[in-house]
Short mmCIF file of C-alpha atoms in Angstrom, two decimals:
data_model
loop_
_atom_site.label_atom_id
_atom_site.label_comp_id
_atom_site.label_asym_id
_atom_site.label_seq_id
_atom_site.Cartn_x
_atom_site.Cartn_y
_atom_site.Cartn_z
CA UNK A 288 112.88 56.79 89.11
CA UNK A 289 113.28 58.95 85.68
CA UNK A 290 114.03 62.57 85.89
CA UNK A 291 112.35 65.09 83.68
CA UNK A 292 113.75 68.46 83.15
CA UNK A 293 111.62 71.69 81.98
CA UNK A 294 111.88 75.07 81.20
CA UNK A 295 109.09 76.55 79.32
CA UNK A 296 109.70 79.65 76.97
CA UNK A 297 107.75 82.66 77.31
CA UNK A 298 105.38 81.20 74.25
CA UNK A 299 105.35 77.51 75.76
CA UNK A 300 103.26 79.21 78.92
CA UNK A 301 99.49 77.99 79.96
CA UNK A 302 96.77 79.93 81.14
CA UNK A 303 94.18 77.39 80.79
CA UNK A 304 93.42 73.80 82.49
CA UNK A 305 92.21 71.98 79.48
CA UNK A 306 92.26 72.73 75.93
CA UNK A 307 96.00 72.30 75.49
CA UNK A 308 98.40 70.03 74.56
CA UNK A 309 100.92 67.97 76.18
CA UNK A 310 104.11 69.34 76.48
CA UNK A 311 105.98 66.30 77.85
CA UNK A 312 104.61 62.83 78.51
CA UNK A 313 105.19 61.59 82.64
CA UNK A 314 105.31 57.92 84.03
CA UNK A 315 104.25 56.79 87.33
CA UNK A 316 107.35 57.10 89.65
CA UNK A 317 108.87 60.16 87.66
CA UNK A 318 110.43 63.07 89.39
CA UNK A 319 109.80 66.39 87.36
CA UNK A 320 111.62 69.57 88.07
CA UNK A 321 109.60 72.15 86.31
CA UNK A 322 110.02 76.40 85.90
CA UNK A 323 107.49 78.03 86.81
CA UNK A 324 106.85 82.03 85.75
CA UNK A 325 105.30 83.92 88.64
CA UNK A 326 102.25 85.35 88.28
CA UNK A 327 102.65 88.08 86.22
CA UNK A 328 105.12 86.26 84.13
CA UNK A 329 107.92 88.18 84.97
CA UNK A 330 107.00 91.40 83.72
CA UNK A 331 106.80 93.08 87.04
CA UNK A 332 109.90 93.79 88.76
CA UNK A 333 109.95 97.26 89.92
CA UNK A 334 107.78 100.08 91.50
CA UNK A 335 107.15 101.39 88.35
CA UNK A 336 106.12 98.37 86.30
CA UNK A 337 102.46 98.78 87.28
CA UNK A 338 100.49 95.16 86.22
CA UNK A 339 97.79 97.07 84.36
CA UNK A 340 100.38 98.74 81.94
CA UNK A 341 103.13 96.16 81.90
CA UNK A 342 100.67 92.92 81.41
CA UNK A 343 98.23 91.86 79.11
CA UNK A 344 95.06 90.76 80.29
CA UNK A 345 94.07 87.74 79.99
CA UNK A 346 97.66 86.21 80.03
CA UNK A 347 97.94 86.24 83.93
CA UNK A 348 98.87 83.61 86.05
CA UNK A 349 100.76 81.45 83.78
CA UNK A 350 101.07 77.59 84.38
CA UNK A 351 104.34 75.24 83.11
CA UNK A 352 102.45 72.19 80.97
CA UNK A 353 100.41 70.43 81.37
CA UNK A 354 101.89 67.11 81.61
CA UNK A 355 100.61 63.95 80.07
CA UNK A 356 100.45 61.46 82.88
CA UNK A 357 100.76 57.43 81.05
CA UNK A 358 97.65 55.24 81.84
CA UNK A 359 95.88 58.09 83.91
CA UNK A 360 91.89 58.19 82.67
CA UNK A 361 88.56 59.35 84.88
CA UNK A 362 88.47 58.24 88.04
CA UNK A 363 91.93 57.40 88.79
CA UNK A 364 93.92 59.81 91.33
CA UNK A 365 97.20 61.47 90.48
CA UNK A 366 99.58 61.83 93.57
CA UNK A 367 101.74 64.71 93.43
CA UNK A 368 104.18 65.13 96.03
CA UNK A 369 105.90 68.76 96.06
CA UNK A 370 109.87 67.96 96.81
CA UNK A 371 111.11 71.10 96.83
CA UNK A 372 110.00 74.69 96.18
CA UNK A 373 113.02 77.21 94.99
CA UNK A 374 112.52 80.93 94.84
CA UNK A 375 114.75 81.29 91.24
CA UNK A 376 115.09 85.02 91.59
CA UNK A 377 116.55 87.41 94.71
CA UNK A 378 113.33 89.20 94.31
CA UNK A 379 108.95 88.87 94.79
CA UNK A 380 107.09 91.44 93.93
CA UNK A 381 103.32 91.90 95.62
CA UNK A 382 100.79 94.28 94.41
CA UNK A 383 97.34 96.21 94.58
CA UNK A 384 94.78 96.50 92.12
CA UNK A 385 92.11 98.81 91.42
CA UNK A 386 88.87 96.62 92.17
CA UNK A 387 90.75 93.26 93.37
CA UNK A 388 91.09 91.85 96.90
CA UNK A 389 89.22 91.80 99.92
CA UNK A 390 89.21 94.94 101.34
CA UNK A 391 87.50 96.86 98.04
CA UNK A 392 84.70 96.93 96.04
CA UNK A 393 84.97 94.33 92.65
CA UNK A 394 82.79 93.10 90.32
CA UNK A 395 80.85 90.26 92.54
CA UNK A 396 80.46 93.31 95.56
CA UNK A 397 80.09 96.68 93.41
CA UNK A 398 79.75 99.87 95.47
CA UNK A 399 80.19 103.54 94.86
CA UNK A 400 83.73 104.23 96.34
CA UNK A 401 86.87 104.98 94.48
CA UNK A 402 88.99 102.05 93.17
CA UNK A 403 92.48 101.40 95.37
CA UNK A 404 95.23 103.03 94.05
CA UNK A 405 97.48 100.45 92.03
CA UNK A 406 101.06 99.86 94.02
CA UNK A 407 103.90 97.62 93.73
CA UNK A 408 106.09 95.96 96.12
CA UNK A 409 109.32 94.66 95.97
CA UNK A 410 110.13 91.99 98.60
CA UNK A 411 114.26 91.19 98.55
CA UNK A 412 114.43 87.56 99.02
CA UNK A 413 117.62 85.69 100.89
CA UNK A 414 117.42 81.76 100.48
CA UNK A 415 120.28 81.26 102.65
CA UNK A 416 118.70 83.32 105.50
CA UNK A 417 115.23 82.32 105.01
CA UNK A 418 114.12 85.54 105.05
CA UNK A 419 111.55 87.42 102.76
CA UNK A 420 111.97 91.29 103.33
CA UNK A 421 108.87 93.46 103.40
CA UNK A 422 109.70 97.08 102.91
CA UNK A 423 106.81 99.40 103.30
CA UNK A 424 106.14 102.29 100.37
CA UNK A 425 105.24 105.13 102.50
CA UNK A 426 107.83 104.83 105.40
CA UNK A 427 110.89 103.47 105.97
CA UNK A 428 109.85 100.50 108.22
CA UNK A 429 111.09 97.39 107.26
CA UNK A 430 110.61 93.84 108.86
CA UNK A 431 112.13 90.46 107.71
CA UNK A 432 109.86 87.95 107.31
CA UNK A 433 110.02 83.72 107.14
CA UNK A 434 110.84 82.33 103.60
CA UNK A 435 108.14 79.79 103.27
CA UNK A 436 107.99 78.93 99.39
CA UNK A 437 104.45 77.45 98.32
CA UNK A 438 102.57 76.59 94.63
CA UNK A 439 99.50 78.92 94.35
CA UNK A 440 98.55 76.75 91.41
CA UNK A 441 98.45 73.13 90.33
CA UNK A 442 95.72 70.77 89.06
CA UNK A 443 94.68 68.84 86.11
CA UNK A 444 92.22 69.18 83.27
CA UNK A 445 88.73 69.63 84.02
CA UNK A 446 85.80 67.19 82.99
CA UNK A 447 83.52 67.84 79.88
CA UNK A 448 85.46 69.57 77.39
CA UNK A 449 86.22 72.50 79.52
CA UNK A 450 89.09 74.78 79.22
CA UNK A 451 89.19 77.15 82.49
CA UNK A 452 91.52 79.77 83.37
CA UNK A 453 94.43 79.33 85.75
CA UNK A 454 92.90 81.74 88.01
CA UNK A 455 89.68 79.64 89.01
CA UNK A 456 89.74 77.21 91.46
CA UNK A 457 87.20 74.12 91.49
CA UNK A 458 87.40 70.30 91.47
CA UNK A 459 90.25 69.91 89.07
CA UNK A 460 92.66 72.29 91.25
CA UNK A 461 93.46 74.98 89.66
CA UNK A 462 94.39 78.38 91.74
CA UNK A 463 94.19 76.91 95.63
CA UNK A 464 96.88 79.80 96.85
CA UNK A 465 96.84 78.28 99.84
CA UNK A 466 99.92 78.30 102.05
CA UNK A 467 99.72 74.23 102.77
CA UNK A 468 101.17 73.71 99.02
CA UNK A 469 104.68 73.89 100.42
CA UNK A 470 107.34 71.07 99.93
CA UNK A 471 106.56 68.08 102.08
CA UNK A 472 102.98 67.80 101.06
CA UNK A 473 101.12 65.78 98.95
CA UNK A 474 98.44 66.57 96.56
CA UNK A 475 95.66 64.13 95.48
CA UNK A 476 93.73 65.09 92.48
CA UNK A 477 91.12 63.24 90.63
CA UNK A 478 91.70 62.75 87.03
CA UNK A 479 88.95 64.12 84.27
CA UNK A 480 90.36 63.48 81.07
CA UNK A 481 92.67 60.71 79.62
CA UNK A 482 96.60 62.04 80.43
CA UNK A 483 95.07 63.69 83.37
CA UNK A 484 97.00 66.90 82.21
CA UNK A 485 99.05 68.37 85.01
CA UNK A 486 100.18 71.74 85.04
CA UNK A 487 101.42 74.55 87.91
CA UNK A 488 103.12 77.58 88.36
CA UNK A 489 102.21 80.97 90.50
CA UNK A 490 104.92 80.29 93.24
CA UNK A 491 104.57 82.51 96.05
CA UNK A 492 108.03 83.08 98.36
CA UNK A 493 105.07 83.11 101.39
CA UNK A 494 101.39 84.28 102.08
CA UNK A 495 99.08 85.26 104.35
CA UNK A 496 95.94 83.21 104.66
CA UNK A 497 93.18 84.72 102.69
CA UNK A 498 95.91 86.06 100.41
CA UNK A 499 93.45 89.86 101.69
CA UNK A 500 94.54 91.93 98.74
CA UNK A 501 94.86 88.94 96.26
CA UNK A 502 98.60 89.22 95.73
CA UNK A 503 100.85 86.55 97.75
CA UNK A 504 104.98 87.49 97.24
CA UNK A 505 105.12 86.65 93.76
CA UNK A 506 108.15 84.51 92.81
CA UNK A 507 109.61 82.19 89.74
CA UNK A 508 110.24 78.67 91.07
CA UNK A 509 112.45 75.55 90.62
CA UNK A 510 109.75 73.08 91.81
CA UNK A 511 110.55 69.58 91.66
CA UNK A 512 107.78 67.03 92.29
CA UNK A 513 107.16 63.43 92.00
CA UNK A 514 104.05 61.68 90.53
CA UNK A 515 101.97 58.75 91.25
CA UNK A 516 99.09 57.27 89.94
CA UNK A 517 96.54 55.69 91.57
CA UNK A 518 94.32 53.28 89.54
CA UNK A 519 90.42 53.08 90.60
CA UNK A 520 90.52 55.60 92.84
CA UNK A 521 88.39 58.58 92.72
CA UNK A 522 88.64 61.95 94.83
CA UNK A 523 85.86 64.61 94.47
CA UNK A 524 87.67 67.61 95.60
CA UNK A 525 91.60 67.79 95.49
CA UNK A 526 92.80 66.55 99.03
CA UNK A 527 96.17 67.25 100.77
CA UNK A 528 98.48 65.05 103.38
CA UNK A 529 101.45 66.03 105.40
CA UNK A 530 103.28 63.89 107.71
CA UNK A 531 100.70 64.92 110.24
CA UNK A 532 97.63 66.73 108.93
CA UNK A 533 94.96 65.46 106.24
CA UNK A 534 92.97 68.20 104.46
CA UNK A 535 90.19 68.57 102.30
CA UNK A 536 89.89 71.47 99.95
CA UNK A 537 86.61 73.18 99.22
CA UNK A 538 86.11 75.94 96.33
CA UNK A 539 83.14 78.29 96.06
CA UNK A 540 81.18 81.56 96.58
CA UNK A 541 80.04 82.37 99.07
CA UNK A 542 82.94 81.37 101.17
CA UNK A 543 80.79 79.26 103.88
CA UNK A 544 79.78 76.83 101.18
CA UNK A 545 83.88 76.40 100.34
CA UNK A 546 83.85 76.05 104.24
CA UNK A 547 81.05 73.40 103.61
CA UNK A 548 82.52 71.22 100.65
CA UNK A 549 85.83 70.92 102.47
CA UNK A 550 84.22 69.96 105.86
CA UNK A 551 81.92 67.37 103.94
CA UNK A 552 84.91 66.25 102.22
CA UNK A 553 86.55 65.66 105.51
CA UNK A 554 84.27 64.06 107.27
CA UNK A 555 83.93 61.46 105.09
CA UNK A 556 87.49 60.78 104.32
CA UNK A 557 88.22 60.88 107.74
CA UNK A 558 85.16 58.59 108.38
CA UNK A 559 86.29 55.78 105.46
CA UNK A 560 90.61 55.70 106.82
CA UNK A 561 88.80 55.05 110.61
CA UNK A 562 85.55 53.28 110.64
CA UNK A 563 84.10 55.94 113.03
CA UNK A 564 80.72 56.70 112.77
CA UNK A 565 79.98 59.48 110.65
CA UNK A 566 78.55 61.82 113.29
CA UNK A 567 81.59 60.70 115.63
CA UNK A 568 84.06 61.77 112.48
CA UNK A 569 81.96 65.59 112.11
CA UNK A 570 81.74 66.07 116.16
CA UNK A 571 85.94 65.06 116.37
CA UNK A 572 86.66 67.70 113.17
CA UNK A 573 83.82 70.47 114.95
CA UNK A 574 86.53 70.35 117.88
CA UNK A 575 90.02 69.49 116.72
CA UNK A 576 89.73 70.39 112.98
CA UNK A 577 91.52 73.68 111.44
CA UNK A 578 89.80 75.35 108.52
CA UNK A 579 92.82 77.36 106.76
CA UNK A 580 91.68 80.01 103.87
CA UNK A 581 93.25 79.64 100.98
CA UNK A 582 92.26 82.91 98.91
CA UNK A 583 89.50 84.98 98.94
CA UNK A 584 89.45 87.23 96.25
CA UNK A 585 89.49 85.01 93.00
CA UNK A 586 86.91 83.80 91.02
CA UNK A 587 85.88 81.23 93.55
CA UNK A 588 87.10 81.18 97.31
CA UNK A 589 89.27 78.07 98.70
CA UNK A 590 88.73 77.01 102.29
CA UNK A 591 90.54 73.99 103.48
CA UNK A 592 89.85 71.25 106.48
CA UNK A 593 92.43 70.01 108.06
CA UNK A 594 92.40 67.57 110.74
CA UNK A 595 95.84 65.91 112.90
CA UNK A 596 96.54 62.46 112.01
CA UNK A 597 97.16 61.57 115.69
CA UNK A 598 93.66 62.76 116.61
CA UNK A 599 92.05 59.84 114.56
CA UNK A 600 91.81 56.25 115.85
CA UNK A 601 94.36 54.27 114.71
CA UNK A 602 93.73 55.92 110.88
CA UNK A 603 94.38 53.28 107.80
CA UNK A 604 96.96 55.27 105.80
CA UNK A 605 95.54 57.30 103.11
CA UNK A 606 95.85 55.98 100.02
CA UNK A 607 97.54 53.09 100.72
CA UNK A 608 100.59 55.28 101.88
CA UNK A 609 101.32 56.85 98.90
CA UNK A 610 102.20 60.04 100.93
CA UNK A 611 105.04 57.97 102.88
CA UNK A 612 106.53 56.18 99.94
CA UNK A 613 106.83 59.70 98.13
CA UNK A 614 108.41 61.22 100.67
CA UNK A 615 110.73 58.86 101.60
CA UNK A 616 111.85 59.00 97.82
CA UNK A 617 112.11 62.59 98.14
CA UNK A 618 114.02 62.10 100.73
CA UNK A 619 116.52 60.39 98.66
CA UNK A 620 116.81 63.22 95.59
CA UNK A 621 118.73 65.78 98.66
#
């Protein structure tokens, strides 16, 4: 395996999938450890450093790429398995917005009520502890929470010509925040353009499902991964494995038809590694299936399905194993 290094400059940072242009060109087999700029690249890291004055909209949610993947062209599958996830400060920060989240009127739900008052949080993080430290603003209560590092973002370039902002989710990818991006998964995401085009960033020291007020504990990242591509064969919606789970990712407003896409996606995939009938796969994932929410408060709302491996008969391995092979070479890079 080859290693790639990189560090993106404040001006090297992405805020689109698509329309860019390869910063780095990535063979099958590589491992990449990559920098990645939290969400509000940086810029926040006090109380008083409120997002709307310290950060420039549109340049939110900044991606490191994207990366030219050799030989990758429509319908192939890149394979991205996430090694490890560093936090590469001592520090998140979480915040509030005035019309953003789930618990406050925005423009998709507009009512007459006054917007939340902006707030920032500063969460002390302590890798050798594992512990991410909420401390509240308007008390002194404090608890210590799990360190559970995760990529809220990561995809490829969309089909068509399309450039779309890191904080939309859909078929390439794109801004998933959801908590199953940690290191031991891996990531299968169909490939649009030639180069496929990966990019990530918005690392998140942990989050709650849902991500309710649509800030997760914002965090810069050391995030190594390593890549795979898989010729001639196609994946609709970007998929995850673990050693024990498979899951489907939907995107979409309203949120039951993300609940939809990623229980359709399931289904079938879960149908195609077993044989079972496809009524026998939906009545097994209606009972044993977990449908985790990824965010609901961006553009479009990410639902996963998520089904145990041991639950299916005698599954053929997804992908032909890819998942294994990856992680046993992770393995190896410790």
């Amino acid at each position: 395996m080859d290693g790639i290094v990189y560090s993106p400059g404040p001006d090297e940072l992405a805020y689109t999938f698509g329309g860019r242009i390869p910063i780095a060109h990535v063979r099958s087999g590589d491992v990449l450890q990559v920098f990645t700029e939290d969400c509000f690249g940086g810029l926040v890291r006090g109380p008083g450093d409120l997002p709307s004055q310290v950060c420039r909209m549109p340049y939110l949610n900044p991606v490191s790429g994207p990366f030219f993947i050799d030989d990758a062209e429509p319908g192939d599958t890149l394979a991205v398995h996430i090694a490890s996830i560093v936090p590469a400060r001592t520090w998140g920060v979480s915040s509030t917005f005035p019309h953003f989240g789930a618990l406050t009127s925005t423009s998709h739900t507009a009512t007459l009520q006054p917007p939340l008052q902006e707030r920032v949080w500063v969460y002390g993080i302590d890798n050798k502890a594992g512990t991410v430290r909420f401390q509240a603003t308007g008390s002194d209560h404090t608890v210590d929470l799990p360190l559970d590092p995760m990529i809220g973002t990561i995809g490829v370039a969309p089909g068509g010509f399309q450039a779309l902002s890191t904080i939309i989710p859909g078929t390439h990818g794109g801004n998933l925040d959801s908590p199953e991006l940690r290191a031991g998964a891996t990531v299968y995401l169909g490939v649009n353009v030639h180069g496929a085009m990966l990019a990530l960033g918005d690392g998140h020291a942990r989050q709650g499902e849902g991500e309710a007020c649509g800030v997760g504990v914002e965090i810069a990242t050391t995030t190594t991964l390593i890549v795979e591509l898989l010729k001639g064969m196609s994946t609709p919606w970007p998929r995850l494995e673990t050693d024990t789970s498979i899951m489907s990712v939907g995107c979409a407003r309203p949120l039951e038809d993300a609940y939809r896409i990623a229980h359709h996606d399931l289904v079938g995939w879960a149908s195609a590694l077993t044989g079972l009938d496809t009524l026998d796969a939906y009545q097994l994932v209606s009972q044993a299936g977990r449908a985790p929410i990824g965010n609901v408060c961006d553009p479009n709302y990410t639902v996963l399905a998520a089904v145990d491996k041991t639950l299916l008969p005698a599954p053929r391995a997804a992908y032909d194993g890819v998942h294994r092979r990856l992680r046993q070479l992770a393995a190896g890079l410790r």
